Every structure is written in C-alpha cells, then in structure tokens.
PDB file of C-alpha atoms in Angstrom:
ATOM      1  CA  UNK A   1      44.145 131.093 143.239  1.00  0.00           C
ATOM      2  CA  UNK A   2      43.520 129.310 146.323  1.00  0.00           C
ATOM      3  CA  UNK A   3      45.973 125.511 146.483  1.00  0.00           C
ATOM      4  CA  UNK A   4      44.293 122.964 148.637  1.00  0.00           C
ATOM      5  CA  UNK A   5      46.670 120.341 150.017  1.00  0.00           C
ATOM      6  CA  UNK A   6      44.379 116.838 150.371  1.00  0.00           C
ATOM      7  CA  UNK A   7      44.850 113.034 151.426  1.00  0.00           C
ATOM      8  CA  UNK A   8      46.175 113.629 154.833  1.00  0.00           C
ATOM      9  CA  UNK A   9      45.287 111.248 157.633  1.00  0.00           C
ATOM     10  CA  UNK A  10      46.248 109.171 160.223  1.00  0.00           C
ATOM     11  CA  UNK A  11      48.934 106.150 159.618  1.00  0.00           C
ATOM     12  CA  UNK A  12      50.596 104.222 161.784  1.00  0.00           C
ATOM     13  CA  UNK A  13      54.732 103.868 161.520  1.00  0.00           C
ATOM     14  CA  UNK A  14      55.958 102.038 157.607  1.00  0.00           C
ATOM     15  CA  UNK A  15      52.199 103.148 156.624  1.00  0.00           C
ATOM     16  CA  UNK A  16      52.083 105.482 153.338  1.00  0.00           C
ATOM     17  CA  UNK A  17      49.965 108.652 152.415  1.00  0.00           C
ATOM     18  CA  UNK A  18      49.367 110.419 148.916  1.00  0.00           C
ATOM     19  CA  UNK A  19      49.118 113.960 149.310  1.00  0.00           C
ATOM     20  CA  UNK A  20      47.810 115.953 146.059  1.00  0.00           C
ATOM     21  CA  UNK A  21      47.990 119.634 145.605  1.00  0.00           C
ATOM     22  CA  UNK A  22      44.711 121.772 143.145  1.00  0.00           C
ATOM     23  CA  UNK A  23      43.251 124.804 142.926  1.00  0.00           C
ATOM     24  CA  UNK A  24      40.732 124.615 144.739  1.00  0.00           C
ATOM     25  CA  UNK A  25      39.185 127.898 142.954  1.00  0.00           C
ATOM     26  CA  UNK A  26      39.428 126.665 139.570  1.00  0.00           C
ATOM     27  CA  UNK A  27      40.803 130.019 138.883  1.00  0.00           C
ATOM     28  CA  UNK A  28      40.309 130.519 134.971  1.00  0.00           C
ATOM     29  CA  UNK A  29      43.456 132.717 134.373  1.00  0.00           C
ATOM     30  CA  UNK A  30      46.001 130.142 136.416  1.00  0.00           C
ATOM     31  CA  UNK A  31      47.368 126.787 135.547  1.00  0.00           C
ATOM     32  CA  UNK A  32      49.607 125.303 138.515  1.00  0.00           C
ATOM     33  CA  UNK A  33      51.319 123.804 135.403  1.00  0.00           C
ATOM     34  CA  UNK A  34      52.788 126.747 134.669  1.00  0.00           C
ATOM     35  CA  UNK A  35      54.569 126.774 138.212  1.00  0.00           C
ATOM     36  CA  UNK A  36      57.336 125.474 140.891  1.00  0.00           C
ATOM     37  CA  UNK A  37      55.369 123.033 143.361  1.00  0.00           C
ATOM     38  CA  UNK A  38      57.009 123.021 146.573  1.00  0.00           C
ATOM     39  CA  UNK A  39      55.766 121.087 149.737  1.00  0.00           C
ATOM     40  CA  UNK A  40      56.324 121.918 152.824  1.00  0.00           C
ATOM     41  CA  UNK A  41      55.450 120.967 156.141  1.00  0.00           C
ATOM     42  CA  UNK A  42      55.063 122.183 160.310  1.00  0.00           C
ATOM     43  CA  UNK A  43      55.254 120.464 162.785  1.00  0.00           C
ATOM     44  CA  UNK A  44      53.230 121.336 166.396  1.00  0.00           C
ATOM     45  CA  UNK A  45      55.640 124.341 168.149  1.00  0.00           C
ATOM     46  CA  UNK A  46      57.928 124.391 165.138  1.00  0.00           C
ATOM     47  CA  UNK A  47      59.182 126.102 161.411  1.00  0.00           C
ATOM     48  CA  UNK A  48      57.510 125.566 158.552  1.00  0.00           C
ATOM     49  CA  UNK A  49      60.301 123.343 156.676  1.00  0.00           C
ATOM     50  CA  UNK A  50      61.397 122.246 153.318  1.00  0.00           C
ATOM     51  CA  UNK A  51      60.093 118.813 152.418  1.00  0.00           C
ATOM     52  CA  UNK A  52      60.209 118.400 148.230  1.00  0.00           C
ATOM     53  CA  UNK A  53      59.583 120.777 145.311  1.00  0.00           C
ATOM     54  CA  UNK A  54      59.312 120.150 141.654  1.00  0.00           C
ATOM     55  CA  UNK A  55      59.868 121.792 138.240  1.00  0.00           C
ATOM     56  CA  UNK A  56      57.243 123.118 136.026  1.00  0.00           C
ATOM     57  CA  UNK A  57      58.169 120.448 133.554  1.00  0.00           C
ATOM     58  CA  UNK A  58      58.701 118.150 136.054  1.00  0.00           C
ATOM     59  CA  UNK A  59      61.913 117.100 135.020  1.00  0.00           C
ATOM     60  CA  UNK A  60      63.754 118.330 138.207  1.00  0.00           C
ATOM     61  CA  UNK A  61      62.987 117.286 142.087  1.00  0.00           C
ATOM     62  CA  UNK A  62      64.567 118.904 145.138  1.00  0.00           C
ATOM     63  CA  UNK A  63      64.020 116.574 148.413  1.00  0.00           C
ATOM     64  CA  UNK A  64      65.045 117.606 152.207  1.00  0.00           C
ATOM     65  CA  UNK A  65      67.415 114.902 153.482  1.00  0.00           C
ATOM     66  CA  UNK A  66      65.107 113.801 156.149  1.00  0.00           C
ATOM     67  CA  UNK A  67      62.613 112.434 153.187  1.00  0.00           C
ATOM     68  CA  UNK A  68      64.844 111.557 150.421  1.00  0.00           C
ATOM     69  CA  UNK A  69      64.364 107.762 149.805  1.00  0.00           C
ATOM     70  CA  UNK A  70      60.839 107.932 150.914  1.00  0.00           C
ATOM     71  CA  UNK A  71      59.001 110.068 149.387  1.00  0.00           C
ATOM     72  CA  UNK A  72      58.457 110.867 145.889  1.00  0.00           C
ATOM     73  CA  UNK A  73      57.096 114.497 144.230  1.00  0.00           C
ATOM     74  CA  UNK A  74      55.233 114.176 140.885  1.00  0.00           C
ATOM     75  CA  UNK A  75      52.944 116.584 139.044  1.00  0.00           C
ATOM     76  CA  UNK A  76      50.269 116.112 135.925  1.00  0.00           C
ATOM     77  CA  UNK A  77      50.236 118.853 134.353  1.00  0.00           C
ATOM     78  CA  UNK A  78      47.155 117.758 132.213  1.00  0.00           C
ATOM     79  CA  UNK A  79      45.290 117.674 135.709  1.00  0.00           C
ATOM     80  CA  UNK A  80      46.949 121.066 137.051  1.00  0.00           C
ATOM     81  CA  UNK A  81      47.671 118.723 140.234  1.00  0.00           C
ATOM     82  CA  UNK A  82      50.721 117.775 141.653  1.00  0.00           C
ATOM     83  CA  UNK A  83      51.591 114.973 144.193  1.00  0.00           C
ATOM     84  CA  UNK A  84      53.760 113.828 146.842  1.00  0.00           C
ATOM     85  CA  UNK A  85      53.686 110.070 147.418  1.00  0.00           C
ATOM     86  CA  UNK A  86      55.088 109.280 151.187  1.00  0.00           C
ATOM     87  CA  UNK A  87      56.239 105.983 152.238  1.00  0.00           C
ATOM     88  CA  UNK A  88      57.972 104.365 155.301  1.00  0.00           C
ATOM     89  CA  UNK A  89      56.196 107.138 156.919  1.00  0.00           C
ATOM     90  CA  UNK A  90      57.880 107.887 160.544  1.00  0.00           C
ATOM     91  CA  UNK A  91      56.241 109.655 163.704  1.00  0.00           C
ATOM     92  CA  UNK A  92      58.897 112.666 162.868  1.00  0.00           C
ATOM     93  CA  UNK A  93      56.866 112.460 159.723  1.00  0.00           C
ATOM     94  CA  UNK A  94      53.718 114.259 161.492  1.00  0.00           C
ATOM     95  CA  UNK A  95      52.868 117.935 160.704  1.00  0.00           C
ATOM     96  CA  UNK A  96      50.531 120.247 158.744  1.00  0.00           C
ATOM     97  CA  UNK A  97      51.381 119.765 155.237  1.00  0.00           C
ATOM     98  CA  UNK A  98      51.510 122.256 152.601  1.00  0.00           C
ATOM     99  CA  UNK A  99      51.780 122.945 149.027  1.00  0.00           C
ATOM    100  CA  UNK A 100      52.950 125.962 147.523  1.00  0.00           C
ATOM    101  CA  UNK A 101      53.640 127.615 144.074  1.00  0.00           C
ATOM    102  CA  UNK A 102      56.121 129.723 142.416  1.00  0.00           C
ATOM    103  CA  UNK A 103      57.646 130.927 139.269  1.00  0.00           C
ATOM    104  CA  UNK A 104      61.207 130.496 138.142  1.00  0.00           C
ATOM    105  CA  UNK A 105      63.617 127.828 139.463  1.00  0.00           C
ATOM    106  CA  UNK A 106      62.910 125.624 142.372  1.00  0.00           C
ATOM    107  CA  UNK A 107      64.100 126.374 145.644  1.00  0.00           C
ATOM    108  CA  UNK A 108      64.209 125.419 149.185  1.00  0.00           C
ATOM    109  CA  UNK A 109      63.070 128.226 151.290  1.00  0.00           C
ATOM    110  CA  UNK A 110      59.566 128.956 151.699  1.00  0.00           C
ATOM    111  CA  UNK A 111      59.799 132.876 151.236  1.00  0.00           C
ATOM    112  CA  UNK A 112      60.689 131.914 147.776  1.00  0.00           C
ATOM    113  CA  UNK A 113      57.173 131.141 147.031  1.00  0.00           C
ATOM    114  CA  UNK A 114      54.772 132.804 146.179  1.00  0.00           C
ATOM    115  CA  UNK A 115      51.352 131.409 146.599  1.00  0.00           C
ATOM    116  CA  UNK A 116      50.304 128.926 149.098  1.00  0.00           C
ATOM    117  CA  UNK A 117      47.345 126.479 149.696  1.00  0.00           C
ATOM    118  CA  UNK A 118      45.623 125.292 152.977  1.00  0.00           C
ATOM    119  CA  UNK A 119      47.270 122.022 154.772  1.00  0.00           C
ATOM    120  CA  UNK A 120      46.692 118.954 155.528  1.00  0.00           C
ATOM    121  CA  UNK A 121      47.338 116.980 158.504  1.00  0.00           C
ATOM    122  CA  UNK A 122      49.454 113.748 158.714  1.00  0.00           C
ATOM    123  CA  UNK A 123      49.403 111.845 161.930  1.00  0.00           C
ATOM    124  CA  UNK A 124      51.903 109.121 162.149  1.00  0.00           C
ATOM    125  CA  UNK A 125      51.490 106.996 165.340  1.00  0.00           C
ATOM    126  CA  UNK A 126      54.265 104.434 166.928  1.00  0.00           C
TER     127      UNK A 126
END
C-alpha cells in the first residue's frame, strides 16, 4: 500500500485546489474503500494537524474548525480514491498535505491511523 496525495499547487488567496488521495501501488489485496480517509496537513516548523476525515461509507465527515465551511471531503469508492475539495483557500491554508487510512471509526489524531501516503504541497500566496 503506498497513498499518494495529488493536485497540490500554487493559488493565490479565494483560489481553490482539489486534492485526491490513490494507491499509488495498485496493491491487489487493498481497497482504500474499505477504510477511514483522513487528511492531514504540516505546515513549515510545525505539527502535522487534523484537517478532514471521512467514513468508509462515506456517510460521516469530521472537519477541523479552521476548514469547516471551506472545504469539503468526499470519496468514490468505485475509484478507491478519495477527495478533498478546498475553497476560499487562505495563506494559513499552506502546508504539506496528506492523506491517510485507517480501520474502524474516524478520528482526529493522526496516531490513529494507520497507513499514510506521500504529500502534496499547497502554496497559497497574499
């Protein structure tokens, strides 16, 4: 299993970014369906932080106050990808971003998960 976090870039402030999470390996025993997506990100200098997680089903979201209202987690499970759709985009906004995987319910902290892909970096300039 090896999640790959694409569609990163460089916006500038009120811009918006679509950031999809995939195994990247293709793995033939693993279906990201099956899992918790959680996204997180890190900023330059700081902790890795909560940012929005969703249920296997999708039917439950989980957002970190500083995003709620402005971006938006989604997942097709047909496509084993999952998505996080980022509006009004802010320059507090910038960081790595990251998606990770886990079984069970979803939850906030990252050492709750239990597999996690490479980021992506989102630049949002003033």
């Amino acid at each position: 299993v090896q999640l790959q976090a694409s569609g990163g870039g460089r916006v500038q402030t009120g811009g918006s970014l679509r950031l999809s999470c995939a195994d990247s390996a293709l793995s033939e025993d693993f279906a990201l369906s099956d899992y918790v997506v959680g996204w997180f990100r890190q900023a330059p200098g700081m902790e890795r932080e909560f940012v929005a997680a969703i249920s296997w089903g999708g039917s439950a979201t989980l957002y970190a106050d500083s995003v709620k209202g402005r971006f938006t987690v989604s997942r097709d499970n047909d496509k084993n990808t999952a998505d996080l759709q980022m509006n009004n985009l802010k320059p507090e906004d910038t960081a790595v971003y990251f998606c990770a995987g886990k079984s069970g319910g979803i939850y906030r902290s990252p050492g709750e998960y239990e597999f996690w892909g490479r980021g992506t970096l989102v630049t949002v300039s003033s």
